[in-house]
Coordinates of C-alpha atoms in Angstrom, one line a residue:
Chain A
M166 CA -0.2 -0.1 -0.1
N167 CA 1.4 3.2 -1.1
R168 CA 1.2 6.7 1.2
K169 CA -1.5 8.3 -0.7
R170 CA -3.5 5.4 0.6
F171 CA -2.5 5.7 3.7
C172 CA -2.9 9.0 4.0
A173 CA -6.1 9.0 2.8
A174 CA -7.5 6.0 4.6
F175 CA -6.0 8.0 7.7
A176 CA -8.4 11.1 7.0
V177 CA -11.5 9.1 6.1
S178 CA -11.1 7.3 9.6
L179 CA -10.5 11.0 11.2
C180 CA -14.1 12.0 10.3
V181 CA -15.4 8.9 11.2
F182 CA -14.0 9.1 14.7
L183 CA -14.8 12.3 15.3
A184 CA -18.6 11.8 13.6
V185 CA -19.3 9.1 16.0
T186 CA -17.7 10.6 19.3
G187 CA -19.4 13.8 18.3
T188 CA -22.9 11.9 18.1
F189 CA -22.2 10.3 21.4
W190 CA -21.3 13.6 23.2
Y191 CA -24.2 15.1 21.7
L192 CA -26.5 12.5 22.9
E193 CA -25.1 12.4 26.7
Y194 CA -25.4 16.1 26.1
R195 CA -28.9 15.8 25.5
S196 CA -29.6 13.8 28.3
Y197 CA -28.2 15.8 30.8
Q198 CA -30.2 18.8 29.5
E199 CA -32.8 16.7 29.8
K200 CA -32.3 15.7 33.8
Q201 CA -31.8 19.8 34.4
E202 CA -35.2 20.4 32.7
I203 CA -36.8 17.8 35.1
I204 CA -35.3 19.7 38.0
C205 CA -36.4 23.0 37.0
V206 CA -39.6 22.0 36.3
M207 CA -40.0 20.3 39.6
L208 CA -38.4 23.4 41.2
S209 CA -41.1 25.2 40.1
G210 CA -44.0 23.3 40.6
E211 CA -42.9 23.1 44.4
A212 CA -43.0 26.9 44.0
Q213 CA -46.2 27.0 42.4
G214 CA -47.4 24.8 45.1
R215 CA -48.5 22.2 42.4
D216 CA -48.7 18.6 43.5
N217 CA -46.5 16.0 42.4
L218 CA -48.8 14.3 39.9
S219 CA -49.3 17.3 38.1
T220 CA -45.5 17.9 38.1
A221 CA -45.2 14.7 36.5
A222 CA -47.8 15.0 34.0
A223 CA -46.5 18.9 32.9
L224 CA -42.9 17.1 32.5
L225 CA -44.5 13.9 30.2
R226 CA -46.4 16.4 28.4
H227 CA -43.2 18.8 28.3
E228 CA -44.8 21.8 29.4
T229 CA -42.0 24.5 29.8
H230 CA -43.5 27.1 32.2
E231 CA -42.3 30.6 32.4
S232 CA -41.2 30.2 35.7
V233 CA -39.0 27.2 34.7
A234 CA -36.5 29.9 33.6
G235 CA -37.2 31.2 37.2
A236 CA -35.8 27.9 38.5
Y237 CA -32.6 28.0 36.6
D238 CA -32.0 31.3 37.9
T239 CA -32.2 29.5 41.4
L240 CA -30.1 26.9 40.0
A241 CA -27.7 29.5 39.4
R242 CA -27.6 30.9 42.5
Y243 CA -27.2 28.4 44.5
G244 CA -23.6 27.5 42.2
F245 CA -24.9 24.8 40.6
D246 CA -24.1 26.6 36.9
Q247 CA -20.2 25.6 37.3
S248 CA -18.5 22.6 36.1
Y249 CA -18.3 19.8 38.0
A250 CA -20.7 21.5 40.2
D251 CA -23.5 18.5 40.1
E252 CA -23.3 14.8 39.8
Y253 CA -25.3 14.8 36.7
K254 CA -22.4 16.9 34.9
R255 CA -19.8 15.0 36.3
S256 CA -21.3 11.9 35.4
M257 CA -21.8 13.7 31.7
Y258 CA -18.2 14.4 31.8
R259 CA -17.1 10.9 32.7
T260 CA -18.8 9.3 30.0
W261 CA -17.8 11.7 27.7
M262 CA -14.2 10.7 28.3
F263 CA -15.0 6.7 28.2
T264 CA -16.5 7.3 24.9
A265 CA -13.7 9.4 23.7
G266 CA -11.3 6.9 25.0
V267 CA -12.9 3.5 23.8
L268 CA -13.3 5.0 20.2
G269 CA -10.0 6.6 20.3
G270 CA -8.3 3.6 20.9
V271 CA -10.4 1.6 18.2
W272 CA -9.5 4.0 16.0
M273 CA -5.6 3.6 17.1
L274 CA -5.9 -0.3 16.1
F275 CA -7.5 0.3 13.1
L276 CA -4.4 2.7 12.0
F277 CA -2.2 0.1 13.2
H278 CA -3.9 -2.9 11.8
M279 CA -3.6 -0.3 8.5
W280 CA -0.2 0.1 9.1
I281 CA 0.7 -3.7 9.5
V282 CA -1.1 -4.6 6.5
G283 CA 0.8 -1.9 4.9
K284 CA 4.0 -2.9 6.0
Q285 CA 3.4 -6.9 5.0
E286 CA 2.2 -5.9 1.6
C287 CA 5.2 -3.8 1.1
R288 CA 7.4 -6.6 2.2
K289 CA 5.2 -9.1 -0.1
R290 CA 6.0 -6.7 -2.9
E291 CA 9.7 -6.9 -2.1
D292 CA 9.6 -10.5 -2.2
E293 CA 7.7 -10.3 -5.2
F294 CA 10.2 -8.3 -7.5
A295 CA 12.8 -10.1 -5.7
E296 CA 11.8 -13.1 -7.6
I297 CA 10.4 -11.2 -10.9
C298 CA 14.4 -10.5 -10.7
M299 CA 15.6 -13.4 -9.7
I300 CA 13.5 -14.9 -13.1
I301 CA 15.0 -12.5 -15.5
S302 CA 18.1 -12.6 -14.6
G303 CA 18.0 -16.1 -14.8
M304 CA 16.6 -15.7 -18.3
R305 CA 19.5 -13.8 -18.9
E306 CA 22.0 -16.7 -17.7
Q307 CA 20.1 -18.7 -20.1
A308 CA 20.0 -16.2 -22.8
K309 CA 24.1 -16.1 -22.7
E310 CA 24.3 -19.4 -23.8
K311 CA 23.6 -19.8 -27.3
K312 CA 21.5 -22.3 -27.3
M313 CA 18.2 -20.7 -27.2
L314 CA 16.3 -22.0 -29.4
Q315 CA 12.8 -21.2 -30.0
A316 CA 12.8 -19.3 -26.9
D317 CA 14.8 -16.6 -29.1
R318 CA 11.5 -16.4 -30.9
D319 CA 8.9 -16.8 -28.4
A320 CA 10.0 -15.1 -25.9
P321 CA 10.0 -11.3 -26.5
K322 CA 6.4 -12.1 -27.2
E323 CA 5.6 -13.8 -24.1
T324 CA 7.1 -11.0 -22.1
A325 CA 5.0 -8.4 -24.0
R326 CA 2.1 -11.0 -23.0
A327 CA 3.2 -11.0 -19.4
G328 CA 3.7 -6.7 -19.3
F329 CA -0.2 -6.8 -20.4
A330 CA -1.4 -6.2 -16.7
Q331 CA -2.4 -3.1 -16.5
K332 CA -4.7 -3.3 -13.6
T333 CA -2.8 -2.6 -10.5
H334 CA -4.7 -4.6 -7.9
D335 CA -3.4 -8.2 -6.6
E336 CA -5.5 -10.4 -9.4
A337 CA -3.0 -8.5 -12.0
W338 CA -0.2 -9.1 -10.0
E339 CA -1.0 -12.5 -9.5
R340 CA -1.2 -13.1 -13.0
L341 CA 1.8 -10.9 -14.4
F342 CA 3.5 -13.2 -11.6
G343 CA 1.3 -16.4 -13.0
E344 CA 2.8 -15.5 -16.6
L345 CA 6.5 -14.9 -16.1
S346 CA 6.8 -18.1 -14.1
S347 CA 5.0 -19.8 -16.9
L348 CA 7.7 -18.2 -19.2
E349 CA 10.6 -19.2 -16.8
E350 CA 9.5 -22.8 -17.6
N351 CA 9.4 -22.6 -21.0
I352 CA 12.2 -21.3 -21.7
A353 CA 13.8 -23.8 -19.3
L354 CA 12.0 -26.5 -21.2
W355 CA 13.4 -25.0 -24.4
R356 CA 16.8 -25.3 -23.4
R357 CA 16.4 -28.5 -21.7
Q358 CA 15.3 -29.5 -25.0
A359 CA 18.3 -28.3 -27.0
M360 CA 20.6 -29.8 -24.2
E361 CA 19.0 -33.5 -24.9
E362 CA 19.3 -32.8 -28.3
K363 CA 23.1 -32.2 -27.7
E364 CA 22.9 -35.2 -25.6
E365 CA 21.3 -37.4 -28.3
T366 CA 23.9 -36.5 -30.7
K367 CA 26.9 -38.1 -28.4
V368 CA 25.0 -41.6 -28.0
L369 CA 24.5 -41.4 -31.9
V370 CA 28.0 -40.9 -32.4
T371 CA 28.6 -44.3 -30.0
D372 CA 25.5 -45.8 -32.2
I373 CA 27.5 -45.5 -35.2
S374 CA 30.4 -46.6 -34.2
H375 CA 28.8 -50.3 -32.4
Q376 CA 26.9 -50.7 -35.5
L377 CA 29.8 -50.3 -38.0
K378 CA 31.8 -52.2 -35.8
T379 CA 29.9 -55.7 -36.7
P380 CA 30.6 -55.4 -40.5
V381 CA 33.8 -54.5 -40.0
A382 CA 34.6 -57.2 -38.0
A383 CA 32.9 -59.7 -40.3
L384 CA 34.9 -58.3 -43.0
K385 CA 38.0 -58.6 -41.3
T386 CA 37.6 -62.5 -40.5
S387 CA 36.7 -63.4 -44.1
F388 CA 39.7 -61.1 -45.9
E389 CA 42.0 -62.9 -42.9
L390 CA 40.3 -66.2 -43.8
C391 CA 41.0 -65.4 -47.8
Q392 CA 44.5 -64.7 -47.2
T393 CA 44.8 -68.0 -45.7
P394 CA 47.1 -69.6 -48.2
D395 CA 46.0 -73.3 -47.6
I396 CA 42.3 -72.7 -48.3
G397 CA 40.6 -74.2 -51.3
E398 CA 39.4 -71.9 -54.4
E399 CA 35.6 -72.8 -53.5
A400 CA 36.1 -71.7 -49.9
R401 CA 38.1 -68.3 -50.8
A402 CA 35.1 -67.7 -53.7
E403 CA 32.7 -68.4 -50.1
F404 CA 34.6 -66.1 -48.4
M405 CA 35.3 -63.4 -51.0
E406 CA 31.4 -63.3 -51.7
R407 CA 31.0 -63.1 -47.4
C408 CA 33.3 -60.1 -48.0
R409 CA 31.3 -58.7 -50.6
V410 CA 28.2 -59.1 -48.3
Q411 CA 29.3 -57.1 -45.6
I412 CA 30.8 -54.3 -47.9
V413 CA 27.3 -54.0 -49.3
R414 CA 25.7 -53.6 -45.5
M415 CA 28.4 -51.3 -44.6
E416 CA 27.6 -49.2 -47.8
E417 CA 24.2 -49.4 -46.6
L418 CA 25.1 -48.1 -43.3
V419 CA 27.0 -45.3 -43.9
S420 CA 24.6 -44.1 -46.7
A421 CA 21.7 -44.6 -44.1
L422 CA 24.2 -43.4 -41.0
V423 CA 24.8 -39.9 -43.5
G424 CA 22.0 -39.2 -43.6
I425 CA 20.9 -39.8 -39.9
S426 CA 23.4 -37.5 -38.8
R427 CA 23.0 -34.5 -40.9
M428 CA 19.5 -34.8 -39.4
E429 CA 20.5 -35.2 -35.3
T430 CA 23.6 -33.1 -35.8
G431 CA 21.1 -29.8 -37.5
M432 CA 23.5 -29.7 -40.2
I433 CA 20.9 -30.1 -42.6
Q434 CA 18.0 -28.0 -41.7
I435 CA 14.8 -28.3 -43.2
R436 CA 13.7 -25.4 -44.9
P437 CA 9.8 -24.9 -45.8
K438 CA 8.7 -24.3 -49.3
E439 CA 5.0 -23.5 -50.4
Q440 CA 5.6 -26.5 -52.7
K441 CA 2.9 -28.9 -54.7
I442 CA 2.9 -31.6 -52.6
F443 CA 1.6 -34.2 -55.2
D444 CA 5.0 -33.2 -57.1
T445 CA 7.1 -34.3 -54.0
L446 CA 5.1 -37.7 -53.5
L447 CA 5.5 -38.1 -57.2
L448 CA 9.0 -37.9 -56.7
A449 CA 9.4 -40.5 -54.2
I450 CA 7.0 -43.0 -56.2
N451 CA 9.5 -42.1 -59.2
R452 CA 12.4 -43.4 -57.4
I453 CA 11.2 -46.9 -56.4
Y454 CA 9.1 -47.8 -59.2
P455 CA 12.2 -49.8 -60.9
D456 CA 12.4 -51.9 -57.6
A457 CA 8.7 -52.1 -57.5
A458 CA 8.8 -53.2 -60.8
G459 CA 11.4 -55.9 -60.5
K460 CA 9.0 -57.2 -57.8
D461 CA 5.8 -56.8 -60.2
I462 CA 4.4 -54.6 -57.3
E463 CA 1.6 -52.9 -58.8
L464 CA 1.7 -49.1 -57.2
G465 CA -1.9 -47.5 -57.5
L466 CA -2.3 -43.6 -56.5
E467 CA -5.7 -42.7 -55.3
A468 CA -6.1 -38.8 -55.4
G469 CA -8.2 -36.5 -56.3
E470 CA -7.7 -34.4 -59.0
E471 CA -7.9 -30.9 -56.7
L472 CA -5.2 -32.7 -54.7
K473 CA -2.8 -32.8 -57.5
E474 CA -2.7 -28.6 -57.1
L475 CA -2.3 -28.6 -53.5
T476 CA 0.5 -26.4 -51.8
L477 CA 1.6 -27.1 -48.6
P478 CA 5.0 -25.8 -46.9
H479 CA 7.7 -28.0 -47.0
D480 CA 10.8 -29.3 -48.2
A481 CA 10.4 -31.4 -51.3
K482 CA 14.0 -33.1 -51.0
W483 CA 13.8 -34.4 -47.0
L484 CA 10.1 -35.2 -47.4
S485 CA 10.5 -37.5 -50.1
E486 CA 13.2 -39.1 -48.5
A487 CA 10.4 -39.5 -46.0
F488 CA 8.1 -40.7 -48.2
I489 CA 10.8 -43.3 -49.7
N490 CA 12.0 -44.7 -46.9
V491 CA 8.4 -46.1 -46.4
L492 CA 7.5 -47.3 -49.9
E493 CA 10.9 -48.7 -49.9
N494 CA 9.9 -50.7 -46.9
A495 CA 6.7 -51.5 -48.7
V496 CA 8.2 -53.0 -51.7
K497 CA 11.0 -54.7 -49.2
Y498 CA 8.5 -56.7 -47.0
S499 CA 5.7 -57.2 -49.7
P500 CA 5.5 -60.3 -51.5
A501 CA 5.9 -60.4 -55.7
H502 CA 2.7 -59.8 -57.6
S503 CA 1.0 -57.8 -54.5
G504 CA 0.1 -54.4 -54.6
I505 CA 0.9 -50.9 -53.1
T506 CA -2.1 -48.0 -52.4
I507 CA -1.0 -44.6 -52.3
R508 CA -3.9 -42.3 -51.1
M509 CA -3.8 -38.5 -50.8
I510 CA -7.1 -37.4 -48.7
Q511 CA -8.2 -33.8 -47.6
M512 CA -8.9 -33.1 -44.4
N513 CA -9.7 -30.4 -42.3
M514 CA -6.0 -29.2 -41.2
F515 CA -3.6 -31.6 -42.2
L516 CA -3.4 -33.9 -45.6
R517 CA -3.7 -37.2 -45.0
I518 CA -1.3 -39.4 -47.2
E519 CA -1.3 -43.5 -46.3
I520 CA 0.6 -45.9 -48.2
E521 CA -0.4 -49.3 -48.1
D522 CA 0.8 -52.3 -48.6
E523 CA -0.2 -56.2 -48.8
G524 CA 2.9 -57.3 -46.8
I525 CA 4.0 -59.2 -44.1
G526 CA 2.2 -56.1 -41.6
I527 CA 3.9 -55.5 -38.4
P528 CA 2.7 -56.9 -35.3
K529 CA 1.1 -54.4 -32.9
E530 CA 3.5 -54.8 -29.6
E531 CA 5.9 -53.6 -32.1
R532 CA 4.2 -50.6 -33.8
N533 CA 5.9 -48.2 -31.4
R534 CA 9.6 -49.1 -31.4
I535 CA 10.0 -49.5 -35.6
F536 CA 10.2 -45.8 -35.5
R537 CA 13.5 -46.1 -32.6
R538 CA 16.6 -45.8 -33.8
F539 CA 18.3 -48.8 -35.4
Y540 CA 15.1 -51.0 -34.3
R541 CA 14.5 -53.6 -36.6
G542 CA 11.4 -56.1 -36.5
A543 CA 11.8 -59.2 -35.0
S544 CA 10.4 -61.7 -37.2
E545 CA 12.3 -63.7 -39.5
Q546 CA 11.3 -62.1 -42.3
V547 CA 12.8 -58.7 -41.4
Q548 CA 15.8 -60.6 -40.0
Q549 CA 16.5 -61.8 -43.2
T550 CA 15.9 -58.7 -45.4
T551 CA 19.0 -56.4 -45.2
G552 CA 18.2 -53.3 -43.6
S553 CA 19.8 -50.6 -41.1
G554 CA 16.9 -49.9 -39.0
V555 CA 17.0 -46.2 -39.5
G556 CA 14.3 -45.6 -42.2
L557 CA 11.5 -45.1 -40.6
Y558 CA 13.3 -43.0 -37.8
I559 CA 14.4 -40.8 -40.4
A560 CA 11.0 -40.6 -41.9
R561 CA 9.2 -39.9 -38.5
R562 CA 12.0 -37.6 -37.7
I563 CA 11.7 -35.6 -40.8
V564 CA 7.8 -35.6 -40.7
M565 CA 7.9 -33.9 -37.1
E566 CA 9.9 -31.3 -38.3
H567 CA 7.3 -30.7 -40.4
H568 CA 4.8 -30.7 -37.7
G569 CA 3.1 -33.7 -38.8
T570 CA 2.9 -37.0 -37.7
L571 CA 3.8 -40.0 -39.3
T572 CA 1.6 -43.4 -37.5
V573 CA 1.2 -46.9 -38.9
K574 CA -2.2 -49.2 -38.7
D575 CA -3.6 -52.1 -40.0
A576 CA -4.6 -52.5 -43.5
Q577 CA -7.7 -51.2 -44.6
K578 CA -8.8 -54.0 -46.9
G579 CA -7.7 -57.4 -46.2
K580 CA -6.2 -59.1 -43.4
C581 CA -2.3 -58.6 -44.1
G582 CA -0.3 -55.6 -44.6
S583 CA 0.3 -52.3 -43.5
R584 CA -0.7 -48.9 -43.6
F585 CA 1.5 -46.1 -42.9
V586 CA -0.3 -42.5 -42.2
F587 CA 1.2 -39.0 -42.7
Q588 CA -0.7 -36.1 -41.7
L589 CA 1.1 -33.1 -42.7
P590 CA -0.4 -29.4 -41.5
Y591 CA -1.4 -27.0 -44.6
E592 CA -0.1 -23.9 -42.8
Chain B
M67 CA 13.0 -33.4 -16.9
E68 CA 11.2 -30.9 -15.2
E69 CA 8.4 -32.0 -13.2
I70 CA 4.7 -30.4 -13.7
L71 CA 2.5 -33.0 -12.1
R72 CA 3.1 -35.5 -9.4
T73 CA 0.7 -38.3 -7.4
E74 CA 1.7 -39.2 -4.3
H75 CA -0.1 -42.8 -3.2
L76 CA -3.0 -41.7 -4.9
C77 CA -6.2 -43.8 -4.4
K78 CA -9.7 -43.2 -5.1
Y79 CA -11.6 -46.2 -3.3
Y80 CA -16.0 -46.3 -3.6
G81 CA -17.9 -47.8 -1.3
S82 CA -16.5 -50.1 1.9
G83 CA -16.2 -52.9 3.8
E84 CA -17.1 -55.9 0.8
N85 CA -18.1 -53.6 -1.5
E86 CA -15.2 -51.4 -1.6
V87 CA -14.0 -50.6 -5.2
K88 CA -10.9 -49.4 -5.7
A89 CA -11.3 -47.1 -8.7
V90 CA -7.3 -45.8 -8.7
D91 CA -5.1 -47.6 -6.0
D92 CA -1.4 -46.2 -4.9
N93 CA -0.5 -44.7 -7.7
N94 CA 2.9 -42.9 -8.3
I95 CA 3.2 -41.1 -11.5
T96 CA 5.5 -38.1 -12.8
I97 CA 4.9 -36.1 -15.6
G98 CA 7.5 -33.8 -17.2
Q99 CA 7.5 -30.7 -18.6
G100 CA 6.4 -30.6 -22.1
E101 CA 6.0 -34.4 -22.4
F102 CA 2.8 -35.9 -24.2
V103 CA 1.6 -38.7 -22.3
A104 CA -1.0 -41.0 -23.3
I105 CA -3.3 -43.2 -20.4
I106 CA -4.2 -46.2 -21.9
G107 CA -6.1 -49.1 -20.4
K108 CA -9.6 -51.0 -21.0
S109 CA -12.9 -49.1 -19.4
G110 CA -13.6 -49.8 -16.0
S111 CA -9.8 -49.6 -15.2
G112 CA -10.4 -46.3 -13.4
K113 CA -8.3 -43.7 -16.2
S114 CA -10.7 -41.7 -15.9
T115 CA -10.8 -41.5 -12.0
L116 CA -7.1 -40.6 -12.5
L117 CA -7.2 -37.9 -14.8
H118 CA -10.4 -35.8 -12.9
M119 CA -7.9 -36.0 -9.7
L120 CA -5.1 -34.9 -11.6
G121 CA -7.3 -32.2 -12.5
G122 CA -8.7 -31.2 -9.4
L123 CA -11.9 -32.4 -10.3
D124 CA -12.4 -34.9 -7.8
Y125 CA -11.1 -35.6 -4.6
P126 CA -9.1 -38.7 -3.5
T127 CA -9.7 -40.8 -0.7
S128 CA -6.0 -40.3 0.2
G129 CA -2.8 -39.5 -1.7
K130 CA -1.8 -36.3 -3.0
V131 CA -1.3 -34.6 -6.7
Y132 CA 1.2 -31.7 -6.8
V133 CA 0.9 -29.2 -9.8
K134 CA 4.2 -27.3 -10.5
G135 CA 5.0 -28.8 -6.6
K136 CA 1.8 -27.4 -5.2
D137 CA -0.4 -29.6 -3.4
I138 CA -3.8 -28.8 -5.3
F139 CA -5.9 -30.5 -3.0
A140 CA -4.4 -28.6 -0.2
L141 CA -5.8 -25.5 -2.0
K142 CA -9.4 -24.0 -0.5
E143 CA -12.0 -25.2 -2.9
D144 CA -12.3 -21.5 -4.5
A145 CA -8.8 -20.9 -4.7
L146 CA -8.3 -24.6 -6.6
A147 CA -10.9 -23.6 -9.0
V148 CA -9.1 -20.6 -10.3
F149 CA -6.1 -22.6 -10.2
R150 CA -7.7 -25.1 -12.7
R151 CA -9.0 -22.4 -14.8
R152 CA -5.4 -21.1 -15.1
K153 CA -3.0 -23.8 -15.3
I154 CA -5.0 -26.5 -16.7
G155 CA -7.1 -27.1 -19.8
F156 CA -9.5 -29.9 -19.8
I157 CA -11.3 -31.7 -23.1
F158 CA -13.4 -34.3 -23.1
Q159 CA -15.3 -37.1 -24.9
A160 CA -18.3 -35.2 -24.6
Y161 CA -17.1 -31.9 -25.8
N162 CA -19.2 -29.9 -23.2
L163 CA -19.6 -27.1 -25.3
V164 CA -22.5 -24.7 -23.9
S165 CA -25.2 -25.1 -26.9
S166 CA -26.3 -21.6 -26.2
L167 CA -23.5 -19.7 -27.3
N168 CA -21.5 -19.5 -30.6
V169 CA -18.3 -21.1 -31.6
W170 CA -16.1 -18.0 -30.8
E171 CA -18.6 -16.9 -27.4
N172 CA -17.3 -20.7 -26.1
I173 CA -13.6 -20.3 -26.9
V174 CA -13.2 -17.1 -24.8
L175 CA -15.8 -18.4 -22.0
P176 CA -13.1 -19.8 -19.5
V177 CA -10.9 -16.8 -19.9
G178 CA -13.7 -14.1 -19.6
L179 CA -15.3 -16.3 -16.4
D180 CA -11.1 -15.5 -15.6
G181 CA -11.9 -11.9 -15.7
Q182 CA -8.9 -11.5 -17.9
K183 CA -8.6 -9.8 -20.9
I184 CA -9.4 -11.5 -23.9
D185 CA -6.0 -11.8 -26.2
E186 CA -7.5 -11.5 -29.5
A187 CA -4.9 -12.1 -31.3
F188 CA -3.7 -15.2 -29.7
V189 CA -7.1 -16.9 -30.3
Q190 CA -7.6 -15.7 -33.7
D191 CA -4.4 -17.8 -34.1
I192 CA -5.4 -20.5 -32.2
V193 CA -8.7 -20.2 -34.4
A194 CA -6.8 -20.7 -37.5
T195 CA -4.6 -23.4 -36.5
L196 CA -7.8 -25.1 -35.7
G197 CA -9.3 -24.1 -38.8
L198 CA -12.7 -22.8 -37.5
K199 CA -12.2 -19.5 -39.0
E200 CA -15.4 -19.6 -41.2
K201 CA -17.3 -20.8 -38.3
L202 CA -17.0 -19.1 -35.1
H203 CA -20.6 -17.6 -35.5
N204 CA -22.1 -21.1 -35.4
L205 CA -24.0 -22.7 -32.6
P206 CA -22.0 -26.3 -31.6
N207 CA -25.1 -28.2 -32.6
T208 CA -24.4 -26.9 -36.3
L209 CA -21.2 -28.2 -36.3
S210 CA -19.9 -32.3 -36.9
G211 CA -18.5 -34.0 -34.1
G212 CA -15.0 -33.0 -35.2
Q213 CA -15.5 -29.6 -35.6
Q214 CA -16.9 -29.7 -31.8
Q215 CA -14.1 -31.3 -30.7
R216 CA -11.6 -28.5 -32.6
V217 CA -14.1 -25.6 -30.5
A218 CA -13.0 -28.1 -26.9
I219 CA -9.4 -28.0 -28.3
A220 CA -9.4 -24.2 -28.6
R221 CA -11.4 -23.5 -25.3
A222 CA -8.8 -25.7 -24.0
I223 CA -5.7 -24.1 -25.0
A224 CA -7.1 -20.4 -25.0
S225 CA -6.4 -19.7 -21.9
R226 CA -3.0 -20.7 -22.2
P227 CA -2.7 -23.2 -19.2
D228 CA 0.4 -25.3 -18.8
L229 CA -1.4 -28.7 -18.8
I230 CA -3.8 -30.0 -20.6
L231 CA -5.7 -33.0 -19.9
A232 CA -7.9 -35.0 -22.3
D233 CA -10.4 -37.5 -21.4
E234 CA -10.8 -39.6 -24.5
P235 CA -11.2 -36.4 -27.0
T236 CA -11.5 -38.8 -29.8
G237 CA -14.2 -41.2 -28.5
N238 CA -17.0 -40.2 -30.8
L239 CA -15.2 -39.6 -33.9
D240 CA -14.3 -42.0 -36.9
S241 CA -10.5 -42.8 -37.2
R242 CA -9.3 -39.9 -40.0
T243 CA -10.7 -37.2 -37.8
S244 CA -9.6 -38.6 -34.6
D245 CA -5.6 -39.2 -36.3
E246 CA -6.5 -35.2 -37.4
V247 CA -7.6 -34.6 -33.7
V248 CA -5.0 -35.6 -32.0
G249 CA -2.4 -34.8 -34.3
L250 CA -3.8 -31.1 -33.9
L251 CA -3.3 -31.5 -30.1
K252 CA 0.2 -32.3 -30.4
L253 CA 0.8 -29.4 -32.7
S254 CA -0.6 -27.1 -30.3
A255 CA 1.1 -28.4 -27.6
Q256 CA 4.5 -28.1 -29.2
K257 CA 3.5 -24.6 -30.1
Y258 CA 2.9 -23.4 -26.8
G259 CA 5.3 -25.5 -25.2
Q260 CA 2.1 -27.1 -23.1
T261 CA 2.2 -30.7 -21.3
L262 CA -0.6 -33.0 -22.8
V263 CA -2.1 -36.0 -20.7
M264 CA -4.4 -38.1 -22.5
I265 CA -6.5 -40.4 -22.2
T266 CA -7.3 -43.3 -24.9
H267 CA -8.4 -46.5 -25.7
N268 CA -6.7 -46.8 -28.8
E269 CA -3.5 -48.0 -29.3
D270 CA -2.8 -46.6 -32.8
I271 CA -3.6 -42.8 -31.1
A272 CA -0.9 -44.1 -28.2
Q273 CA 2.1 -44.3 -30.8
L274 CA 2.1 -40.3 -31.1
A275 CA 3.0 -40.0 -27.4
D276 CA 6.3 -39.6 -25.9
R277 CA 5.4 -42.1 -23.4
V278 CA 2.3 -44.5 -22.3
I279 CA 1.1 -45.2 -19.1
Q280 CA -0.9 -48.3 -18.8
I281 CA -3.6 -48.7 -16.5
E282 CA -4.9 -51.5 -15.2
D283 CA -7.5 -52.4 -12.1
G284 CA -6.4 -48.6 -10.9
R285 CA -3.0 -49.4 -11.3
V286 CA 0.0 -48.3 -13.3
K287 CA 1.3 -51.4 -15.1
L288 CA 4.8 -51.8 -15.4

């Protein structure tokens, strides 16, 4: 509470105190006057020889005789007009003092209470200010470390919002306070996400080295066996073949890892551009077309004419990569002479793209895991097919960077097969 | 990860003696800030009761719920209502829109109840994100299920809560619309740095979550 408010409260309470005390004093004085009047009427009755009954009647009728004036003089002659002269007057003074004392006490208590409350509020404000200062300095600390990510963009907006508190009462304070602490938490969150990303990159490096170790070891063994002089031609050919398989595997792995590491370390930023999504999808379909044709897999595309012209912000190069990864899997895990259906469906906020195959399908308990890095299905068919286990991981990452989603469901028609669902926002 | 929500031995029992039903039984859950957590379980497994207690809509038999380190059931009823209004956004399966108010009025209702000034630019942004621009003056009963649920989402986000609790938000929607609604929830949670806790019985939807908590007979299944 500020000084001005305290002064106003003081003035108002002083007025109230004076008014209440004044009223009490006046009432008490009136009562004294009435008592005096009674005495005077009694005196004048006595002088006129009236009996007590008629005197009392006169009093009740509030008749003031001229002679009453004389009675005042009589009283004055006996010295009863002085202060403290009669008991009634003394009693009046005592009541006055008592009232003034009690009311004054109450007033003082009130002032004291105001003072205490003011002090407490002051302290609270100070605490709040201190906390706000801490929050802000904390934010500055974080700003010093360069990795603010979105916080850089969003923080000024948030602060502006927080500064909206125009009202100065407690509610607004509380809100400002809440906003600020939310902001602080948001910044902390973004910072933590940045840290986690960094941490993930570290894990990635470990993963990559681990993944490369297996084929290298196998290659080494096969190669050493090849070098043994007393090995038969047949065996040598077999080990040479094994070397070749391992080299192919390494090549696959390396190219996958290059993609993943570019993705992860942010070396390649996704730069969305407003462009036709259909063209991007077509790009991906054309890339896997030879493989599909080789297995006599029919590619069907279901998309309305209007969708061919639909544009949405995306990075054609990366998003087509995501489509390719899913389509490649579809071809890889589908039997020959089957079909793959690609559907484009216009929803309210998202464009939905479904890629459905008639392949081996994915068991329910594995659906969450297939998008993890280096995860490969447990089934025999998957284990026997080559793959690095990063395709779907990269695909989901890319889609997430586009603020979309990628999930897998049961195929719509038939029992086998899986259906990958992309959702990409229009804006 | 910084926690936003924590429960301590949270229990909710109905009835007594032989008829005692342990709807929620000794749950200790921690949810981090910015996380998208899906709670899955069969119907009757206690997940709705759990969610209601997480949001302070229902009182536990015993145990505590901390939101941002604050024991919410230690608050007086009025304070709890204010806390809920400011910090938590709710989305229900049945949308719970006010049928006599139009879409815009429904969205800004909680903000208005709180006596706050409506940040029009912010709400317009949400409305645009959720594709409701053309429907602002419609009454809820003229909208499809998916549209109504989007209004409910907009309403939950409009007060800028730190935590969004959704109880089977896609229960009444077809599969494609469900995917879209969950995608939107995820999108807006990311955009506004919010934590999302969602009940669902649909495992396909749970794929989108950062973490899945499975509830069985009132307990978290590990």
